[in-house]
Tab-separated table of N, CA and C and ligand atoms in Angstrom:
chain	number	residue	atom	x	y	z
A	1	MET	N	15.009	-24.102	10.622
A	1	MET	CA	13.715	-23.455	10.342
A	1	MET	C	13.282	-23.740	8.914
A	2	GLU	N	11.984	-23.828	8.706
A	2	GLU	CA	11.474	-23.926	7.344
A	2	GLU	C	11.800	-22.627	6.613
A	3	PRO	N	11.988	-22.723	5.313
A	3	PRO	CA	12.320	-21.507	4.540
A	3	PRO	C	11.324	-20.377	4.776
A	4	GLN	N	10.060	-20.756	4.835
A	4	GLN	CA	9.006	-19.757	5.005
A	4	GLN	C	9.184	-19.010	6.325
A	5	LYS	N	9.396	-19.783	7.367
A	5	LYS	CA	9.574	-19.214	8.702
A	5	LYS	C	10.825	-18.357	8.749
A	6	LYS	N	11.873	-18.869	8.109
A	6	LYS	CA	13.141	-18.178	8.084
A	6	LYS	C	12.955	-16.809	7.432
A	7	HIS	N	12.244	-16.836	6.348
A	7	HIS	CA	11.962	-15.614	5.606
A	7	HIS	C	11.268	-14.605	6.517
A	8	CYS	N	10.272	-15.111	7.236
A	8	CYS	CA	9.517	-14.275	8.163
A	8	CYS	C	10.419	-13.706	9.235
A	9	PHE	N	11.307	-14.552	9.698
A	9	PHE	CA	12.223	-14.142	10.754
A	9	PHE	C	13.109	-12.992	10.286
A	10	TYR	N	13.667	-13.142	9.102
A	10	TYR	CA	14.526	-12.083	8.568
A	10	TYR	C	13.737	-10.810	8.322
A	11	LEU	N	12.526	-11.017	7.879
A	11	LEU	CA	11.645	-9.889	7.627
A	11	LEU	C	11.444	-9.111	8.913
A	12	LEU	N	11.182	-9.867	9.969
A	12	LEU	CA	10.931	-9.290	11.283
A	12	LEU	C	12.170	-8.552	11.771
A	13	LEU	N	13.308	-9.184	11.544
A	13	LEU	CA	14.579	-8.619	11.971
A	13	LEU	C	14.830	-7.294	11.268
A	14	THR	N	14.637	-7.307	9.954
A	14	THR	CA	14.872	-6.104	9.162
A	14	THR	C	13.861	-5.036	9.522
A	15	LEU	N	12.676	-5.504	9.854
A	15	LEU	CA	11.581	-4.631	10.232
A	15	LEU	C	11.991	-3.672	11.332
A	16	MET	N	12.810	-4.177	12.226
A	16	MET	CA	13.208	-3.370	13.379
A	16	MET	C	14.282	-2.359	13.007
A	17	ILE	N	14.996	-2.630	11.948
A	17	ILE	CA	16.143	-1.784	11.608
A	17	ILE	C	15.808	-0.769	10.518
A	18	VAL	N	15.058	-1.204	9.536
A	18	VAL	CA	14.925	-0.432	8.306
A	18	VAL	C	13.812	0.625	8.245
A	19	PRO	N	12.726	0.462	8.997
A	19	PRO	CA	11.567	1.340	8.739
A	19	PRO	C	11.845	2.829	8.737
A	20	ILE	N	12.746	3.275	9.583
A	20	ILE	CA	13.022	4.710	9.631
A	20	ILE	C	13.611	5.157	8.307
A	21	TYR	N	14.575	4.366	7.840
A	21	TYR	CA	15.214	4.671	6.573
A	21	TYR	C	14.184	4.665	5.451
A	22	ALA	N	13.376	3.627	5.440
A	22	ALA	CA	12.396	3.453	4.369
A	22	ALA	C	11.412	4.611	4.335
A	23	SER	N	10.920	4.969	5.495
A	23	SER	CA	9.910	6.020	5.514
A	23	SER	C	10.518	7.364	5.141
A	24	THR	N	11.771	7.574	5.528
A	24	THR	CA	12.425	8.821	5.172
A	24	THR	C	12.666	8.869	3.675
A	25	ALA	N	13.129	7.739	3.133
A	25	ALA	CA	13.449	7.678	1.710
A	25	ALA	C	12.229	7.981	0.861
A	26	LEU	N	11.080	7.619	1.338
A	26	LEU	CA	9.877	7.823	0.548
A	26	LEU	C	9.094	9.052	0.958
A	27	GLY	N	9.690	9.809	1.847
A	27	GLY	CA	9.042	11.052	2.233
A	27	GLY	C	7.769	10.840	3.028
A	28	LEU	N	7.695	9.718	3.709
A	28	LEU	CA	6.478	9.443	4.473
A	28	LEU	C	6.655	9.791	5.949
A	29	GLY	N	7.909	10.068	6.305
A	29	GLY	CA	8.192	10.322	7.720
A	29	GLY	C	7.746	11.701	8.155
A	30	GLY	N	7.908	11.964	9.406
A	30	GLY	CA	7.691	13.316	9.893
A	30	GLY	C	6.281	13.623	10.336
A	31	LYS	N	5.364	12.700	10.117
A	31	LYS	CA	3.990	12.991	10.507
A	31	LYS	C	3.469	11.966	11.499
A	32	ARG	N	4.416	11.329	12.181
A	32	ARG	CA	3.979	10.235	13.032
A	32	ARG	C	4.261	10.527	14.497
A	33	GLY	N	4.505	11.778	14.790
A	33	GLY	CA	4.715	12.179	16.176
A	33	GLY	C	5.901	11.495	16.826
A	34	GLY	N	6.925	11.191	16.038
A	34	GLY	CA	8.156	10.638	16.589
A	34	GLY	C	8.147	9.126	16.683
A	35	GLY	N	7.015	8.503	16.916
A	35	GLY	CA	6.985	7.049	17.022
A	35	GLY	C	7.119	6.399	15.667
A	36	VAL	N	7.809	5.257	15.595
A	36	VAL	CA	7.905	4.549	14.327
A	36	VAL	C	6.688	3.654	14.187
A	37	LEU	N	5.968	3.882	13.128
A	37	LEU	CA	4.755	3.103	12.919
A	37	LEU	C	5.082	1.859	12.120
A	38	VAL	N	4.797	0.723	12.687
A	38	VAL	CA	5.067	-0.536	12.013
A	38	VAL	C	3.780	-1.317	11.881
A	39	GLY	N	3.545	-1.803	10.695
A	39	GLY	CA	2.420	-2.695	10.506
A	39	GLY	C	1.101	-2.019	10.204
A	40	GLY	N	1.046	-0.701	10.310
A	40	GLY	CA	-0.209	-0.019	10.006
A	40	GLY	C	-0.314	0.283	8.525
A	41	TRP	N	-1.507	0.113	7.998
A	41	TRP	CA	-1.731	0.463	6.594
A	41	TRP	C	-2.194	1.907	6.523
A	42	GLN	N	-1.533	2.683	5.680
A	42	GLN	CA	-1.883	4.085	5.501
A	42	GLN	C	-2.451	4.291	4.103
A	43	PRO	N	-3.571	4.969	3.979
A	43	PRO	CA	-4.118	5.219	2.643
A	43	PRO	C	-3.129	6.036	1.793
A	44	ILE	N	-3.041	5.722	0.530
A	44	ILE	CA	-2.217	6.520	-0.376
A	44	ILE	C	-3.029	7.754	-0.751
A	45	LYS	N	-2.444	8.912	-0.508
A	45	LYS	CA	-3.208	10.145	-0.721
A	45	LYS	C	-3.493	10.389	-2.191
A	46	ASN	N	-2.494	10.130	-3.010
A	46	ASN	CA	-2.656	10.446	-4.429
A	46	ASN	C	-2.376	9.208	-5.283
A	47	ILE	N	-3.418	8.484	-5.615
A	47	ILE	CA	-3.218	7.240	-6.369
A	47	ILE	C	-2.922	7.482	-7.844
A	48	THR	N	-2.985	8.733	-8.294
A	48	THR	CA	-2.647	9.004	-9.697
A	48	THR	C	-1.146	9.238	-9.885
A	49	GLU	N	-0.387	9.185	-8.799
A	49	GLU	CA	1.057	9.368	-8.935
A	49	GLU	C	1.660	8.278	-9.812
A	50	PRO	N	2.594	8.683	-10.676
A	50	PRO	CA	3.190	7.716	-11.605
A	50	PRO	C	3.751	6.472	-10.916
A	51	HIS	N	4.345	6.641	-9.738
A	51	HIS	CA	4.942	5.469	-9.086
A	51	HIS	C	3.881	4.461	-8.647
A	52	VAL	N	2.759	4.959	-8.192
A	52	VAL	CA	1.663	4.079	-7.759
A	52	VAL	C	1.113	3.326	-8.964
A	53	LYS	N	0.965	4.053	-10.066
A	53	LYS	CA	0.504	3.441	-11.309
A	53	LYS	C	1.494	2.352	-11.755
A	54	GLU	N	2.775	2.677	-11.622
A	54	GLU	CA	3.816	1.738	-12.018
A	54	GLU	C	3.715	0.445	-11.203
A	55	ILE	N	3.458	0.575	-9.906
A	55	ILE	CA	3.312	-0.597	-9.044
A	55	ILE	C	2.087	-1.411	-9.489
A	56	GLY	N	1.018	-0.726	-9.823
A	56	GLY	CA	-0.190	-1.405	-10.300
A	56	GLY	C	0.059	-2.149	-11.595
A	57	GLU	N	0.769	-1.494	-12.493
A	57	GLU	CA	1.083	-2.125	-13.777
A	57	GLU	C	1.991	-3.336	-13.577
A	58	TYR	N	2.949	-3.166	-12.669
A	58	TYR	CA	3.859	-4.275	-12.359
A	58	TYR	C	3.069	-5.481	-11.852
A	59	ALA	N	2.092	-5.215	-10.958
A	59	ALA	CA	1.294	-6.297	-10.368
A	59	ALA	C	0.552	-7.080	-11.446
A	60	VAL	N	-0.053	-6.355	-12.376
A	60	VAL	CA	-0.825	-7.008	-13.443
A	60	VAL	C	0.105	-7.799	-14.363
A	61	LYS	N	1.234	-7.193	-14.701
A	61	LYS	CA	2.199	-7.837	-15.584
A	61	LYS	C	2.718	-9.131	-14.945
A	62	GLU	N	3.046	-9.016	-13.661
A	62	GLU	CA	3.593	-10.155	-12.923
A	62	GLU	C	2.548	-11.267	-12.809
A	63	TYR	N	1.312	-10.868	-12.526
A	63	TYR	CA	0.228	-11.844	-12.429
A	63	TYR	C	0.027	-12.552	-13.765
A	64	ASN	N	0.053	-11.801	-14.837
A	64	ASN	CA	-0.092	-12.387	-16.172
A	64	ASN	C	0.999	-13.414	-16.433
A	65	LYS	N	2.227	-13.065	-16.025
A	65	LYS	CA	3.368	-13.944	-16.233
A	65	LYS	C	3.177	-15.240	-15.444
A	66	GLU	N	2.795	-15.070	-14.160
A	66	GLU	CA	2.695	-16.226	-13.271
A	66	GLU	C	1.503	-17.120	-13.593
A	67	SER	N	0.419	-16.517	-14.085
A	67	SER	CA	-0.796	-17.313	-14.258
A	67	SER	C	-1.182	-17.460	-15.721
A	68	LYS	N	-0.296	-17.030	-16.609
A	68	LYS	CA	-0.544	-17.097	-18.044
A	68	LYS	C	-1.875	-16.441	-18.415
A	69	SER	N	-2.202	-15.350	-17.741
A	69	SER	CA	-3.412	-14.600	-18.063
A	69	SER	C	-3.053	-13.451	-18.998
A	70	GLN	N	-4.078	-12.767	-19.470
A	70	GLN	CA	-3.847	-11.653	-20.374
A	70	GLN	C	-4.644	-10.446	-19.946
A	71	LEU	N	-4.531	-10.109	-18.680
A	71	LEU	CA	-5.239	-8.942	-18.180
A	71	LEU	C	-4.561	-7.671	-18.665
A	72	THR	N	-5.352	-6.659	-18.931
A	72	THR	CA	-4.831	-5.352	-19.294
A	72	THR	C	-5.021	-4.418	-18.109
A	73	PHE	N	-3.963	-3.728	-17.727
A	73	PHE	CA	-4.074	-2.775	-16.639
A	73	PHE	C	-4.947	-1.590	-17.067
A	74	VAL	N	-5.880	-1.206	-16.219
A	74	VAL	CA	-6.697	-0.029	-16.513
A	74	VAL	C	-6.294	1.134	-15.610
A	75	SER	N	-6.421	0.929	-14.301
A	75	SER	CA	-6.045	1.991	-13.372
A	75	SER	C	-5.936	1.449	-11.955
A	76	VAL	N	-5.338	2.243	-11.085
A	76	VAL	CA	-5.375	1.945	-9.660
A	76	VAL	C	-6.587	2.674	-9.105
A	77	VAL	N	-7.450	1.933	-8.436
A	77	VAL	CA	-8.702	2.486	-7.949
A	77	VAL	C	-8.545	3.019	-6.532
A	78	LYS	N	-7.660	2.362	-5.790
A	78	LYS	CA	-7.528	2.639	-4.372
A	78	LYS	C	-6.200	2.069	-3.928
A	79	GLY	N	-5.608	2.591	-2.872
A	79	GLY	CA	-4.352	2.007	-2.432
A	79	GLY	C	-3.960	2.383	-1.026
A	80	GLU	N	-3.172	1.488	-0.427
A	80	GLU	CA	-2.624	1.723	0.900
A	80	GLU	C	-1.175	1.273	0.900
A	81	THR	N	-0.408	1.824	1.811
A	81	THR	CA	0.969	1.366	1.951
A	81	THR	C	1.253	0.998	3.400
A	82	GLN	N	2.253	0.142	3.568
A	82	GLN	CA	2.668	-0.299	4.887
A	82	GLN	C	4.190	-0.376	4.887
A	83	VAL	N	4.798	0.126	5.926
A	83	VAL	CA	6.256	0.074	6.024
A	83	VAL	C	6.669	-1.266	6.615
A	84	VAL	N	7.374	-2.067	5.816
A	84	VAL	CA	7.899	-3.354	6.285
A	84	VAL	C	9.189	-3.647	5.561
A	85	ALA	N	10.334	-3.263	6.130
A	85	ALA	CA	11.604	-3.487	5.456
A	85	ALA	C	11.453	-3.073	4.005
A	86	GLY	N	10.947	-1.889	3.809
A	86	GLY	CA	10.564	-1.432	2.490
A	86	GLY	C	9.122	-0.985	2.608
A	87	ILE	N	8.422	-1.064	1.510
A	87	ILE	CA	7.019	-0.654	1.533
A	87	ILE	C	6.168	-1.735	0.896
A	88	ASN	N	5.093	-2.077	1.563
A	88	ASN	CA	4.069	-2.910	0.950
A	88	ASN	C	3.018	-2.000	0.347
A	89	TYR	N	2.670	-2.261	-0.897
A	89	TYR	CA	1.570	-1.544	-1.538
A	89	TYR	C	0.396	-2.491	-1.638
A	90	ARG	N	-0.751	-2.091	-1.104
A	90	ARG	CA	-1.961	-2.885	-1.264
A	90	ARG	C	-2.910	-2.061	-2.122
A	91	LEU	N	-3.019	-2.435	-3.376
A	91	LEU	CA	-3.769	-1.627	-4.332
A	91	LEU	C	-4.989	-2.367	-4.852
A	92	ILE	N	-6.053	-1.631	-5.060
A	92	ILE	CA	-7.162	-2.167	-5.843
A	92	ILE	C	-6.908	-1.731	-7.273
A	93	VAL	N	-6.714	-2.709	-8.141
A	93	VAL	CA	-6.335	-2.438	-9.518
A	93	VAL	C	-7.473	-2.839	-10.452
A	94	ALA	N	-7.862	-1.911	-11.302
A	94	ALA	CA	-8.873	-2.219	-12.313
A	94	ALA	C	-8.173	-2.772	-13.543
A	95	THR	N	-8.690	-3.880	-14.069
A	95	THR	CA	-8.108	-4.482	-15.269
A	95	THR	C	-9.222	-4.860	-16.233
A	96	LYS	N	-8.801	-5.236	-17.419
A	96	LYS	CA	-9.742	-5.790	-18.377
A	96	LYS	C	-9.230	-7.125	-18.856
A	97	ASP	N	-10.139	-8.091	-18.885
A	97	ASP	CA	-9.827	-9.391	-19.429
A	97	ASP	C	-10.653	-9.493	-20.703
A	98	GLY	N	-10.038	-9.098	-21.801
A	98	GLY	CA	-10.833	-8.900	-23.004
A	98	GLY	C	-11.748	-7.714	-22.774
A	99	ALA	N	-13.052	-7.932	-22.876
A	99	ALA	CA	-13.995	-6.834	-22.668
A	99	ALA	C	-14.494	-6.805	-21.224
A	100	LEU	N	-14.107	-7.828	-20.468
A	100	LEU	CA	-14.626	-7.998	-19.122
A	100	LEU	C	-13.791	-7.203	-18.108
A	101	ALA	N	-14.469	-6.318	-17.381
A	101	ALA	CA	-13.766	-5.543	-16.356
A	101	ALA	C	-13.618	-6.377	-15.095
A	102	LYS	N	-12.402	-6.405	-14.548
A	102	LYS	CA	-12.166	-7.149	-13.314
A	102	LYS	C	-11.308	-6.317	-12.382
A	103	ASN	N	-11.659	-6.327	-11.110
A	103	ASN	CA	-10.839	-5.658	-10.113
A	103	ASN	C	-10.088	-6.694	-9.271
A	104	TYR	N	-8.867	-6.339	-8.949
A	104	TYR	CA	-8.062	-7.220	-8.114
A	104	TYR	C	-7.459	-6.428	-6.972
A	105	GLN	N	-7.222	-7.116	-5.870
A	105	GLN	CA	-6.393	-6.526	-4.826
A	105	GLN	C	-4.992	-7.100	-4.980
A	106	ALA	N	-4.058	-6.222	-5.248
A	106	ALA	CA	-2.677	-6.642	-5.449
A	106	ALA	C	-1.819	-6.146	-4.296
A	107	VAL	N	-0.966	-7.013	-3.789
A	107	VAL	CA	0.005	-6.580	-2.787
A	107	VAL	C	1.397	-6.717	-3.391
A	108	VAL	N	2.096	-5.600	-3.459
A	108	VAL	CA	3.445	-5.579	-4.013
A	108	VAL	C	4.402	-5.095	-2.934
A	109	TRP	N	5.450	-5.859	-2.758
A	109	TRP	CA	6.465	-5.503	-1.774
A	109	TRP	C	7.644	-4.871	-2.514
A	110	GLU	N	7.995	-3.671	-2.123
A	110	GLU	CA	9.072	-2.971	-2.815
A	110	GLU	C	10.140	-2.484	-1.853
A	111	LYS	N	11.396	-2.741	-2.231
A	111	LYS	CA	12.522	-2.140	-1.515
A	111	LYS	C	13.262	-1.285	-2.540
A	112	VAL	N	12.943	-0.011	-2.535
A	112	VAL	CA	13.428	0.897	-3.573
A	112	VAL	C	14.949	0.883	-3.663
A	113	TRP	N	15.608	0.942	-2.530
A	113	TRP	CA	17.069	1.047	-2.545
A	113	TRP	C	17.748	-0.205	-3.084
A	114	GLU	N	17.033	-1.332	-3.131
A	114	GLU	CA	17.609	-2.545	-3.726
A	114	GLU	C	17.005	-2.812	-5.096
A	115	GLN	N	16.128	-1.933	-5.511
A	115	GLN	CA	15.369	-2.121	-6.737
A	115	GLN	C	14.698	-3.483	-6.745
A	116	PHE	N	14.219	-3.865	-5.558
A	116	PHE	CA	13.532	-5.139	-5.408
A	116	PHE	C	12.027	-4.924	-5.376
A	117	ARG	N	11.324	-5.756	-6.099
A	117	ARG	CA	9.876	-5.703	-6.127
A	117	ARG	C	9.342	-7.126	-6.221
A	118	ASN	N	8.280	-7.395	-5.504
A	118	ASN	CA	7.662	-8.710	-5.671
A	118	ASN	C	6.157	-8.638	-5.451
A	119	LEU	N	5.474	-9.365	-6.286
A	119	LEU	CA	4.016	-9.464	-6.142
A	119	LEU	C	3.723	-10.524	-5.090
A	120	THR	N	3.189	-10.115	-3.956
A	120	THR	CA	2.942	-11.043	-2.860
A	120	THR	C	1.583	-11.713	-3.000
A	121	SER	N	0.598	-10.944	-3.427
A	121	SER	CA	-0.706	-11.569	-3.663
A	121	SER	C	-1.498	-10.787	-4.692
A	122	PHE	N	-2.429	-11.472	-5.317
A	122	PHE	CA	-3.233	-10.881	-6.383
A	122	PHE	C	-4.558	-11.617	-6.375
A	123	THR	N	-5.561	-11.010	-5.757
A	123	THR	CA	-6.826	-11.724	-5.575
A	123	THR	C	-7.989	-10.897	-6.112
A	124	PRO	N	-8.970	-11.569	-6.742
A	124	PRO	CA	-10.109	-10.845	-7.304
A	124	PRO	C	-10.955	-10.180	-6.225
A	125	VAL	N	-11.457	-9.000	-6.507
A	125	VAL	CA	-12.436	-8.334	-5.640
A	125	VAL	C	-13.593	-7.882	-6.529
A	126	LYS	N	-14.691	-7.544	-5.902
A	126	LYS	CA	-15.847	-7.076	-6.666
A	126	LYS	C	-15.524	-5.762	-7.377
A	127	ALA	N	-15.886	-5.682	-8.641
A	127	ALA	CA	-15.608	-4.467	-9.407
A	127	ALA	C	-16.546	-3.355	-8.967
B	1	NAG	C1	-1.484	13.719	-7.932
B	1	NAG	O1	-0.392	13.301	-8.731
B	1	NAG	C2	-0.454	13.764	-10.072
B	1	NAG	C3	0.694	13.156	-10.824
B	1	NAG	O2	1.911	13.310	-10.150
B	1	NAG	C4	-0.431	15.285	-10.090
B	1	NAG	O3	-0.551	15.739	-11.406
B	1	NAG	C5	-1.583	15.821	-9.250
B	1	NAG	O4	-1.507	17.206	-9.159
B	1	NAG	C6	-1.555	15.215	-7.855
B	1	NAG	N1	-2.738	15.627	-7.110
B	1	NAG	C7	-2.672	16.040	-5.863
B	1	NAG	C8	-3.992	16.381	-5.215
B	1	NAG	O5	-1.621	16.154	-5.246
B	2	NAG	C1	8.235	-13.453	-5.020
B	2	NAG	O1	7.093	-13.981	-4.419
B	2	NAG	C2	6.774	-15.289	-4.836
B	2	NAG	C3	5.497	-15.697	-4.150
B	2	NAG	O2	4.576	-14.681	-4.252
B	2	NAG	C4	7.913	-16.229	-4.496
B	2	NAG	O3	7.630	-17.503	-4.991
B	2	NAG	C5	9.189	-15.717	-5.099
B	2	NAG	O4	10.254	-16.510	-4.676
B	2	NAG	C6	9.439	-14.297	-4.692
B	2	NAG	N1	10.611	-13.785	-5.375
B	2	NAG	C7	11.588	-13.175	-4.740
B	2	NAG	C8	12.700	-12.685	-5.588
B	2	NAG	O5	11.560	-13.002	-3.526
């Protein structure tokens, strides 16, 4: 298999095993009527939570590193999470590029128990 496909395969495999653990660990469980929800994006109720902010800051920092940019994190404007062998965070992040305000949609994949985090995508959106 190509590495990409292989990665997807393992992701899928873990997807079947881990979501219950992941959702329990993050206190997201218990409101899904017993069924395990996979692949659905759920709005983040409180985007001012320090952890959500931390994910937003991580996304901007990581993007700056990867693209040699100098964006400054301003705030998380909006966010959703998805359970996938951990949690995917899809955040609208407000930044500043010098004086210019720019919004991005950042997707960060986090596996808290492994202290693993990765910026999966970072794309401009209308401010
Ligand atoms: C949202 O999170 C912040 C920081 O943890 C807290 O101060 C605030 O009370 C929370 N708001 C709600 C509506 O839960
Ligand atoms: C993180 O994601 C990037 C692509 O977005 C990839 O190149 C890199 O290998 C990933 N890092 C890890 C540790 O998975």
